[in-house]
Short mmCIF file of C-alpha atoms in Angstrom, two decimals:
data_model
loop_
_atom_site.label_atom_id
_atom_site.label_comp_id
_atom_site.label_asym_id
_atom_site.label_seq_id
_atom_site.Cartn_x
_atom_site.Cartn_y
_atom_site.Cartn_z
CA UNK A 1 50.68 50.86 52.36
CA UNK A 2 49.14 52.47 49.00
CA UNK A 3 45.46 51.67 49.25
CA UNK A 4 44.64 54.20 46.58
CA UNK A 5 43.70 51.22 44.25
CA UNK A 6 41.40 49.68 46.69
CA UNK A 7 38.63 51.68 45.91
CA UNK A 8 38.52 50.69 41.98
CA UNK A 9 37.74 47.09 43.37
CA UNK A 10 34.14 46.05 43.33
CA UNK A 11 32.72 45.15 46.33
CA UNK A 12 31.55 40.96 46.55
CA UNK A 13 29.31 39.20 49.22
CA UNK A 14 28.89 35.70 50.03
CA UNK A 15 25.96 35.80 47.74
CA UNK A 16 26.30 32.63 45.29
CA UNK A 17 28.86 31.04 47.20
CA UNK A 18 29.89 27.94 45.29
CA UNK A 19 28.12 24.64 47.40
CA UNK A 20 29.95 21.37 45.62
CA UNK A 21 31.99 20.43 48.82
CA UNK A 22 29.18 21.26 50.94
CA UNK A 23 29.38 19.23 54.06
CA UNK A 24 32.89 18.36 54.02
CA UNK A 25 34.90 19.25 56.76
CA UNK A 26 38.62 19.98 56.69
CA UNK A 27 41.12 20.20 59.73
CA UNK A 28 44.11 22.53 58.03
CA UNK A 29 47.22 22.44 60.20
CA UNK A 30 49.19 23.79 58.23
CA UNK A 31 51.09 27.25 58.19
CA UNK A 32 53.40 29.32 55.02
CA UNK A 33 51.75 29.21 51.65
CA UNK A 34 51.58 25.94 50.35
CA UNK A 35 49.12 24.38 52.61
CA UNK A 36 46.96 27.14 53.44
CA UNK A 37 46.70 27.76 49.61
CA UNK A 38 44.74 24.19 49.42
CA UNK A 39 42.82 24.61 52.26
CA UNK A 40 41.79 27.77 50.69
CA UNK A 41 40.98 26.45 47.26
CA UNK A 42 38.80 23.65 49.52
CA UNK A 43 37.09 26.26 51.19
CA UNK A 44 36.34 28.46 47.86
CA UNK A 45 34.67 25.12 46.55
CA UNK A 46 32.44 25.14 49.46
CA UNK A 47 33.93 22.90 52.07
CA UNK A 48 34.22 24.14 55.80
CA UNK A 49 37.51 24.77 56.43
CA UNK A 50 38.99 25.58 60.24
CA UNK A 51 42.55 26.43 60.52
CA UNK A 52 44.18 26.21 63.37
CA UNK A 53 46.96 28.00 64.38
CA UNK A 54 49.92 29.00 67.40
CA UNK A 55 48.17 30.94 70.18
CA UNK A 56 49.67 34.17 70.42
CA UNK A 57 51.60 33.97 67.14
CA UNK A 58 49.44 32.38 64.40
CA UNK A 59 50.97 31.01 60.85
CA UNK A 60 53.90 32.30 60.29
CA UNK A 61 52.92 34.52 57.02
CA UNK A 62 50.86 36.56 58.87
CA UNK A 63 54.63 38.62 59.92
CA UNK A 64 55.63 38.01 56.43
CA UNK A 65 55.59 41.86 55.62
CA UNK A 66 55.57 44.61 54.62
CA UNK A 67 52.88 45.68 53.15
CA UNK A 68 49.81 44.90 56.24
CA UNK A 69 46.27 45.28 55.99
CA UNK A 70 44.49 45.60 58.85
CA UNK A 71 47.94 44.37 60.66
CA UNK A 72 47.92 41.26 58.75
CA UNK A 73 50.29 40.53 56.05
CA UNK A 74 48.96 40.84 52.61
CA UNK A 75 50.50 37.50 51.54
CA UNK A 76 48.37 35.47 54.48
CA UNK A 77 45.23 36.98 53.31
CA UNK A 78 46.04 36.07 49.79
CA UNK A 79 45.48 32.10 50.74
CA UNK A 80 43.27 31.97 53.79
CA UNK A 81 40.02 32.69 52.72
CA UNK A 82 37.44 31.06 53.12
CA UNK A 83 38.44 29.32 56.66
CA UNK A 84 37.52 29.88 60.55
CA UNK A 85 40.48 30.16 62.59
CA UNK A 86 40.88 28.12 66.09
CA UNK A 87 43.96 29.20 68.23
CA UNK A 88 44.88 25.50 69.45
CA UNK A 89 48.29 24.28 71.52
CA UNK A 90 47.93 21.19 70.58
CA UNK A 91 51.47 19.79 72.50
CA UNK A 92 49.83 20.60 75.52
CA UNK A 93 47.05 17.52 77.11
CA UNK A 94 44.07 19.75 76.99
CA UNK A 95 44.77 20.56 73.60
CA UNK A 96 45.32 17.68 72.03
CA UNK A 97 42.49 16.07 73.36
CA UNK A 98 40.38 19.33 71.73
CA UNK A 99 42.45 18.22 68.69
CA UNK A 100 40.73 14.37 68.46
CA UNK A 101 37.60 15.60 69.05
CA UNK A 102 38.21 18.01 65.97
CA UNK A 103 39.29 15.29 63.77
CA UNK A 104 36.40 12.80 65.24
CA UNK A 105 34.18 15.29 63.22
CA UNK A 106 36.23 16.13 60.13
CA UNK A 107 36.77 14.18 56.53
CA UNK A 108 40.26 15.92 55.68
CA UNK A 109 43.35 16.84 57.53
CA UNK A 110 46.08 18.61 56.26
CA UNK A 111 49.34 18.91 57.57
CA UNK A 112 52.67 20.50 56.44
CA UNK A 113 55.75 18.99 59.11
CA UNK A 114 57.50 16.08 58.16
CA UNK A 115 56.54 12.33 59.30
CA UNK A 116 58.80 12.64 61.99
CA UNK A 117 57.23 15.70 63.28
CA UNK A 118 54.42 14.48 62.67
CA UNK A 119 54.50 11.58 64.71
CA UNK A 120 55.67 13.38 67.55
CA UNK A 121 52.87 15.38 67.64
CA UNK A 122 50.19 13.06 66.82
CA UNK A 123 49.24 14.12 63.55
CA UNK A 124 50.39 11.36 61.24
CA UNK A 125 48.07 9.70 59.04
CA UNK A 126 48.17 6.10 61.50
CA UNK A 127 47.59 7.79 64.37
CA UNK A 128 44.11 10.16 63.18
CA UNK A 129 43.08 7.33 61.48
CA UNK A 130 42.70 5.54 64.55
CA UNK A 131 40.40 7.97 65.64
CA UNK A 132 38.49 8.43 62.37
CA UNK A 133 38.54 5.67 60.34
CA UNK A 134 38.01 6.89 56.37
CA UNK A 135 39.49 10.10 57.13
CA UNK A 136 41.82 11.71 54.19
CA UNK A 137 45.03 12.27 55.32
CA UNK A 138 47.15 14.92 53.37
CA UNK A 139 50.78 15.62 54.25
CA UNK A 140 52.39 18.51 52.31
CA UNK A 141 56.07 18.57 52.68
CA UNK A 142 59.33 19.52 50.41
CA UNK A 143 60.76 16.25 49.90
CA UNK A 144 57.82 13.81 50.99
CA UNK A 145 57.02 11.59 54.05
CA UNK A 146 60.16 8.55 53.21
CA UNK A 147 63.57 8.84 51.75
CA UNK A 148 66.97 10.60 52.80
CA UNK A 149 65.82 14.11 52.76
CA UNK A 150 61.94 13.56 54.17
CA UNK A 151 63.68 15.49 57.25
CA UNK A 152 65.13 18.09 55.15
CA UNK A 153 62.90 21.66 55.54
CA UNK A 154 62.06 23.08 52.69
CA UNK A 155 60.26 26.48 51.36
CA UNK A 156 59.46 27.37 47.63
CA UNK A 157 62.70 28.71 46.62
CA UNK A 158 64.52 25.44 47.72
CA UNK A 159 61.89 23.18 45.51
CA UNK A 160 62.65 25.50 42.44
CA UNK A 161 66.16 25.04 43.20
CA UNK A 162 66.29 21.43 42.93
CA UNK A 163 63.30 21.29 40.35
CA UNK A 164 65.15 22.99 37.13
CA UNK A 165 63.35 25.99 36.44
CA UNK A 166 65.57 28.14 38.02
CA UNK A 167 68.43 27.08 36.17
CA UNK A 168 66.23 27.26 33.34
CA UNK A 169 64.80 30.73 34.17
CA UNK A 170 66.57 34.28 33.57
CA UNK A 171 68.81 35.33 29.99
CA UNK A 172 71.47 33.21 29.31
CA UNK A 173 74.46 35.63 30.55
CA UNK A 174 72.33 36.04 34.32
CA UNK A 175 72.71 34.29 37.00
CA UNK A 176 69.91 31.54 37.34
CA UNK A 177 66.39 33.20 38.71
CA UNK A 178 63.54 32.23 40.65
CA UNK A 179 59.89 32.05 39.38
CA UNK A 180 58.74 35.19 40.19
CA UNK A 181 55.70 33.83 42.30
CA UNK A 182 56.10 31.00 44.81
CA UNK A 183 55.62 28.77 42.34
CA UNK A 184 56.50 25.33 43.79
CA UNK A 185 54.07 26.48 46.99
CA UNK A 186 50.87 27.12 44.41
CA UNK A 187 51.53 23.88 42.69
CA UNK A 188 52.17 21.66 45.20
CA UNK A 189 48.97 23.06 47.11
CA UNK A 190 47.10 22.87 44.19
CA UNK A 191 47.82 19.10 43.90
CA UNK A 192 47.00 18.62 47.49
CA UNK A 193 43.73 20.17 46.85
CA UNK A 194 43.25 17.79 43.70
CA UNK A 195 44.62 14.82 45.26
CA UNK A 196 42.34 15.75 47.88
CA UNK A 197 39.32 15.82 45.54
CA UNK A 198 39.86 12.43 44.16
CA UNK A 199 40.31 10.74 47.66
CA UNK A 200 36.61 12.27 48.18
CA UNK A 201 35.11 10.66 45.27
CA UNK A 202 36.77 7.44 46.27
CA UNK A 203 35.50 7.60 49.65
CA UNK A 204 32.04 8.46 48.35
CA UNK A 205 31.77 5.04 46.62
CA UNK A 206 33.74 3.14 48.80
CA UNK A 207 34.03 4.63 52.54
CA UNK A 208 37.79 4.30 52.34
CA UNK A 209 40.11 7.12 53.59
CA UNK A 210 43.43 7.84 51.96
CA UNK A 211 47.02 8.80 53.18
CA UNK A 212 48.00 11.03 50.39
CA UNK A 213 52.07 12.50 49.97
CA UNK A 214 52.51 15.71 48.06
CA UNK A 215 55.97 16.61 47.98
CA UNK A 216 57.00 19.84 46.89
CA UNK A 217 60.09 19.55 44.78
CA UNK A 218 58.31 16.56 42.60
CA UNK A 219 55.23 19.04 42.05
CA UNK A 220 57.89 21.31 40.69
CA UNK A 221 59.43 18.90 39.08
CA UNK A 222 56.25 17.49 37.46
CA UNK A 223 55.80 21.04 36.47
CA UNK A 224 59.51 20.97 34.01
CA UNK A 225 58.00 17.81 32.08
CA UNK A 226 58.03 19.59 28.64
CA UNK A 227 61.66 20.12 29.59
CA UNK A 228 62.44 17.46 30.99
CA UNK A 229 61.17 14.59 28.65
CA UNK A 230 62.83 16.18 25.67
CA UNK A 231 66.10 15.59 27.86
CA UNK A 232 64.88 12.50 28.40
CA UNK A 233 64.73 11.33 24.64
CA UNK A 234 67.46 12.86 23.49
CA UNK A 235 70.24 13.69 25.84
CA UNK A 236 70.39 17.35 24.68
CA UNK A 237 70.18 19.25 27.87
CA UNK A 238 68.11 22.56 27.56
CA UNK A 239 69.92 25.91 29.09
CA UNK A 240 68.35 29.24 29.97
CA UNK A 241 67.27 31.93 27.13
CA UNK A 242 65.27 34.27 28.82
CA UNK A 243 62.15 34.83 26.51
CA UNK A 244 63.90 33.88 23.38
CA UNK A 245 63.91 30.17 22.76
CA UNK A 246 61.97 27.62 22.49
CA UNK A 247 60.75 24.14 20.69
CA UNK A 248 58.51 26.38 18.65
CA UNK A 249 60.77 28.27 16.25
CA UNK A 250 59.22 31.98 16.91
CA UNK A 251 58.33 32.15 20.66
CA UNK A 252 59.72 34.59 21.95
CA UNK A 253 59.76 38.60 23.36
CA UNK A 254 60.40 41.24 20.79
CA UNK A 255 60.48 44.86 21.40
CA UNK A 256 58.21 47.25 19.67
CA UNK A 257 58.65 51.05 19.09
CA UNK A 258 57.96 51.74 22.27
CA UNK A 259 56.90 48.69 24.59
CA UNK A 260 58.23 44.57 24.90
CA UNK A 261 55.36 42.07 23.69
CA UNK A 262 54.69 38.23 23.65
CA UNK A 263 54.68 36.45 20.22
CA UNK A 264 54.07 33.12 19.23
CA UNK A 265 53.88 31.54 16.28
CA UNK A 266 53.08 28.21 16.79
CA UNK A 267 52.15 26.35 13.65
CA UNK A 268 52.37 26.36 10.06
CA UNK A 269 48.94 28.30 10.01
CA UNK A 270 49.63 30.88 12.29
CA UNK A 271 53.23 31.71 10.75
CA UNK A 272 50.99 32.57 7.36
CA UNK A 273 48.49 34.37 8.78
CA UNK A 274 51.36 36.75 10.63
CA UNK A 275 52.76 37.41 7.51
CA UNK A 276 50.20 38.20 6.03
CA UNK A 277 48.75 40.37 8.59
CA UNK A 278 51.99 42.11 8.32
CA UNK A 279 52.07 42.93 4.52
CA UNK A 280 54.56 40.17 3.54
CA UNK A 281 52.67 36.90 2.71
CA UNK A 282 55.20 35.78 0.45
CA UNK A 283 57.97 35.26 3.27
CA UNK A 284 55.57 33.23 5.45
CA UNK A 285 54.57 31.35 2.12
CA UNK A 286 58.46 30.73 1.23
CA UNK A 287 58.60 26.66 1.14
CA UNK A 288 62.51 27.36 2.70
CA UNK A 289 60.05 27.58 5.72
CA UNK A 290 57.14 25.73 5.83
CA UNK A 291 57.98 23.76 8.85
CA UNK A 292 58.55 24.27 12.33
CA UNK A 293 61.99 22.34 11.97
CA UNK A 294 63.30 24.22 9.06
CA UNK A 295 62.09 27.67 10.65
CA UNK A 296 64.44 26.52 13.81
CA UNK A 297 67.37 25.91 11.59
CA UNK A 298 67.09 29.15 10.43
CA UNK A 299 65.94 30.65 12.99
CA UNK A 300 68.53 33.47 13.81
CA UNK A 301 67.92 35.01 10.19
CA UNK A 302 64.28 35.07 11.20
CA UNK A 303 64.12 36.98 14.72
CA UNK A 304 66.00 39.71 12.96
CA UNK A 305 63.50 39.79 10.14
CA UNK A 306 60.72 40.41 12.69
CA UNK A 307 62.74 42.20 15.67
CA UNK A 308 63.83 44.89 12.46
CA UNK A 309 59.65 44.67 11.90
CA UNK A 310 58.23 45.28 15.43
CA UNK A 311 60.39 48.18 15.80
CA UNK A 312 58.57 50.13 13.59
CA UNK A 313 55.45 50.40 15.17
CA UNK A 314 54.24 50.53 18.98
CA UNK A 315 53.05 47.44 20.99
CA UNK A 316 49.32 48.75 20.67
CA UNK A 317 49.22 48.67 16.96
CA UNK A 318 50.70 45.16 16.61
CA UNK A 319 48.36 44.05 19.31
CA UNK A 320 45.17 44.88 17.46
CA UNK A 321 46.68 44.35 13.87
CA UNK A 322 47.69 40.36 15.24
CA UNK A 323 44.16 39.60 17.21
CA UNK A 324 42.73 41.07 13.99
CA UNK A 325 44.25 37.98 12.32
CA UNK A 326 44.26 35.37 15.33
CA UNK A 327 48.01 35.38 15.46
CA UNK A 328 48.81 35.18 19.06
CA UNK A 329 50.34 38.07 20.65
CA UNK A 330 50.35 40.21 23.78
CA UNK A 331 51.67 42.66 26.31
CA UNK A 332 53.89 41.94 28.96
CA UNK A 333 52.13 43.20 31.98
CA UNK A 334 53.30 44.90 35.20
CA UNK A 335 51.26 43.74 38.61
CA UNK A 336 49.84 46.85 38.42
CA UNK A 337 48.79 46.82 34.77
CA UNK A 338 47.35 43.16 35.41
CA UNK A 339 45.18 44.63 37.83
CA UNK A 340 43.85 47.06 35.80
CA UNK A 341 43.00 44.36 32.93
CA UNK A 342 39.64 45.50 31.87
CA UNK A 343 38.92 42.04 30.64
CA UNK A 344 40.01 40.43 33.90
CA UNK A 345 38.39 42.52 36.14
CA UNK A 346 35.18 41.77 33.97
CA UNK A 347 35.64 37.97 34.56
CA UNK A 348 35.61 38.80 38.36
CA UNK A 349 39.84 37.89 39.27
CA UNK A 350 40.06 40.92 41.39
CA UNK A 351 37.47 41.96 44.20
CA UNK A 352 36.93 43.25 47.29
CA UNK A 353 34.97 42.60 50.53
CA UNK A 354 34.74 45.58 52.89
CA UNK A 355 35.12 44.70 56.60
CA UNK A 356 34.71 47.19 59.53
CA UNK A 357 35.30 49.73 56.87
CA UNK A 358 38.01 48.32 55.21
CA UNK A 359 38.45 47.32 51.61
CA UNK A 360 39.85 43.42 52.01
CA UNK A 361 41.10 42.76 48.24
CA UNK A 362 40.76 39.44 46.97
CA UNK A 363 42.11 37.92 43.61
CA UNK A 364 39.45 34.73 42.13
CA UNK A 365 39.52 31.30 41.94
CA UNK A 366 39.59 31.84 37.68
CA UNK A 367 37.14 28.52 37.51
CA UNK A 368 33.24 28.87 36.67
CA UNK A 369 30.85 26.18 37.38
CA UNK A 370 27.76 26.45 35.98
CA UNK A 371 28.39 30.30 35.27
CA UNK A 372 29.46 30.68 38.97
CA UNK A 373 32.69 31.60 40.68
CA UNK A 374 33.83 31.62 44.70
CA UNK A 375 32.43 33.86 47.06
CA UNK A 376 33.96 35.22 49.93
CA UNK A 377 32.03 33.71 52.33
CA UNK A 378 34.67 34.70 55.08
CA UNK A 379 37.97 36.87 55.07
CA UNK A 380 40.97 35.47 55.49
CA UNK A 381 39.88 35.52 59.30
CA UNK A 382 41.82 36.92 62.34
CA UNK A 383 44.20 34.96 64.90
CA UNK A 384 41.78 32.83 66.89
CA UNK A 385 38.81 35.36 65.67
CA UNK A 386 36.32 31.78 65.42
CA UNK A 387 37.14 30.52 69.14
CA UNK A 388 33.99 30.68 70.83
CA UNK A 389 31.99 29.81 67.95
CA UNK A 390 33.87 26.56 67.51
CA UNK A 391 34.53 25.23 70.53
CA UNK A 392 30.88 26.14 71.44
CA UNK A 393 29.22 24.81 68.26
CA UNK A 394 31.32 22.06 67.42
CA UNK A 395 32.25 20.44 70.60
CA UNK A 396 29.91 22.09 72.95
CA UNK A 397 32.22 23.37 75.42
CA UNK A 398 30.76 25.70 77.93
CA UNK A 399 31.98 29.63 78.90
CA UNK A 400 33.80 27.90 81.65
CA UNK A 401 35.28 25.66 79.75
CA UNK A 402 36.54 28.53 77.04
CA UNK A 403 37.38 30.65 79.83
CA UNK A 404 39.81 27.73 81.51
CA UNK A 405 41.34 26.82 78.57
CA UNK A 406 42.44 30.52 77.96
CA UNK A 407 43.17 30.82 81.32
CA UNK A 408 45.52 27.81 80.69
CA UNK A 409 46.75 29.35 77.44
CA UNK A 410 45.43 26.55 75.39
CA UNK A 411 44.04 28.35 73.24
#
């Protein structure tokens, strides 16, 4: 892979490391993006997180490459920070009796296999309760734990599928497009972690645990409400644009003279002040448009007004000449420019923590508390790399012990 990049990364310790879920203990089980991606957003807010995983094989995004680092797949170590990994068979006797012992000691489980998977292996909410009473149960599936298609897999691209934003996504002539970031996975982990959250405050006054259901396609779908209610109210069904449509009149891509930029004009205010900023405050103080509903119905005559505008000029001089005048406006970035984003960088999104010589990049939680962000207390950690140390610190189990269970491939 191209590591030339790496080195522009500042290095981060686990100095500071944020402390608000300190003492809270969470069991992930769960493997691909979704689930790991709360566990990890649990573990940046200072909870202990152990994952465990497959003997021999781990989660299965660890294979999902190329590109590696360090042999690992760059898309597990973008949502398993922030955890200890435990290589556990659970199917087998020995290891399932590790696993109660696990959950006898934790507040949260996660899981990711459907209820009747679940219930096979022992994992469902009734079952771990029995063993901890108040414990949070969290079950993050595609189509949720009841209902015709509970047994139906699922992975991100399915949940946008059925959501609407891929038909929604991509110019009107294409074919329709997937987000291009597993979209469905980050919201539907981030509402486990959430959900998660409030079941701890509950449980703080009350003692009471908490079976919650997170099903992918309604995060998604949850996610299309500002297209979906209109729909809703009026029967007028919305249909793919691309960057050139929406219920604000200009909101839209133009091209400049020489790059593609955002622009967005989103009330009667801002529509002035653009142009003005541009040199022709008598069109934005026409009363033919002084609303967003009569700039819409005319609409067509106005995107060539400003698309015969932008061209003159490149990106960077509209840029400054709009923030000048609060008009908002911007590029539209590659992955790599985005990483280079002087501003970003500044607010701490992109790190990285050096490990046996190795630069480990990181991207940020993006949330402050009291001036603080996440610290990488531990890198997305190795297969089974947190064995010994758990077995031995948590449960007390002797060398023997660790040695027979390997022995008997338990772990």
């Amino acid at each position: 892979m191209n590591t030339a990049s790496l080195p522009q990364l500042p290095l981060r310790d686990s100095t500071g490391a944020l402390d608000l879920l300190k003492g809270v203990r969470v069991l992930d089980l769960t493997n691909s993006i979704a689930g790991p991606y709360a566990g990890q957003l649990l573990g940046d807010l200072g909870a202990t997180v152990l994952k465990i995983e497959k003997p021999g094989s781990g989660d299965d995004v660890r294979a999902w490459g190329p590109p590696f680092l360090e042999g690992e797949a760059l898309w597990y170590q973008s949502v398993n920070r922030n955890k200890l990994s435990l290589t556990l068979d659970f199917q087998k006797p020995a290891g399932y009796a590790i696993l109660e012992r696990l959950v006898k000691q934790c507040d949260v489980v996660v899981v990711n296999v459907v209820a009747r998977v679940q219930t096979k292996l022992g994992i469902d909410h009734n079952t771990l309760t029995r063993l901890r009473p108040g414990l949070i149960h969290a079950s993050l599936t595609g189509f949720g734990l009841d209902g015709e298609r509970a047994d139906m897999p699922c992975y991100d691209l399915i949940a946008e599928g059925y959501s609407g934003v891929m038909d929604l996504t991509g110019e009107p002539e294409s074919a329709p497009q997937k987000v291009g970031t597993p979209a469905a996975d980050m919201l539907a982990g981030h509402d486990c972690a959430m959900a998660i959250l409030a079941a701890l405050v509950r449980r703080s006054r009350s003692n009471e645990g908490c079976a919650i259901d997170i099903a992918m396609v309604e995060s998604m779908t949850r996610f299309m409400a500002p297209r979906l209610m209109p729909y809703l109210g009026s029967g007028e069904a919305p249909r793919r644009s691309g960057g050139k449509d929406s219920v604000i009149a200009i909101y839209q891509t133009f091209d400049t003279a020489d790059e593609p930029m955002t622009l967005g004009l989103g009330n009667d205010a801002i529509w002035k002040r653009f142009w003005a900023a541009v040199g022709d405050p008598a069109f934005g103080e026409d009363p033919a448009f002084a609303t967003n509903a009569q700039r819409r119905a005319q609409r067509p005559r106005i995107v060539e007004r400003i698309t015969a505008l932008l061209a003159t000029q490149p990106r960077a001089v509209w840029l400054e000449l709009l923030r000048e005048a609060r008009v908002p406006a911007g590029p539209i970035s590659r992955v790599d420019q985005v990483t280079a984003d002087a501003e970003l960088q500044r607010r701490g999104m992109f790190y990285a923590v050096e490990r046996d010589g190795c630069r480990v990049p990181q991207v940020g939680l993006g949330i402050r508390f009291d001036g603080r962000s996440e610290a990488c207390s531990r890198l997305p950690p190795r297969l089974g790399e947190d064995n010994t140390e758990v077995l031995r610190d948590w449960l007390q189990l002797s060398a023997q012990n660790l040695d027979q269970l390997r022995a008997d491939h338990v772990i």
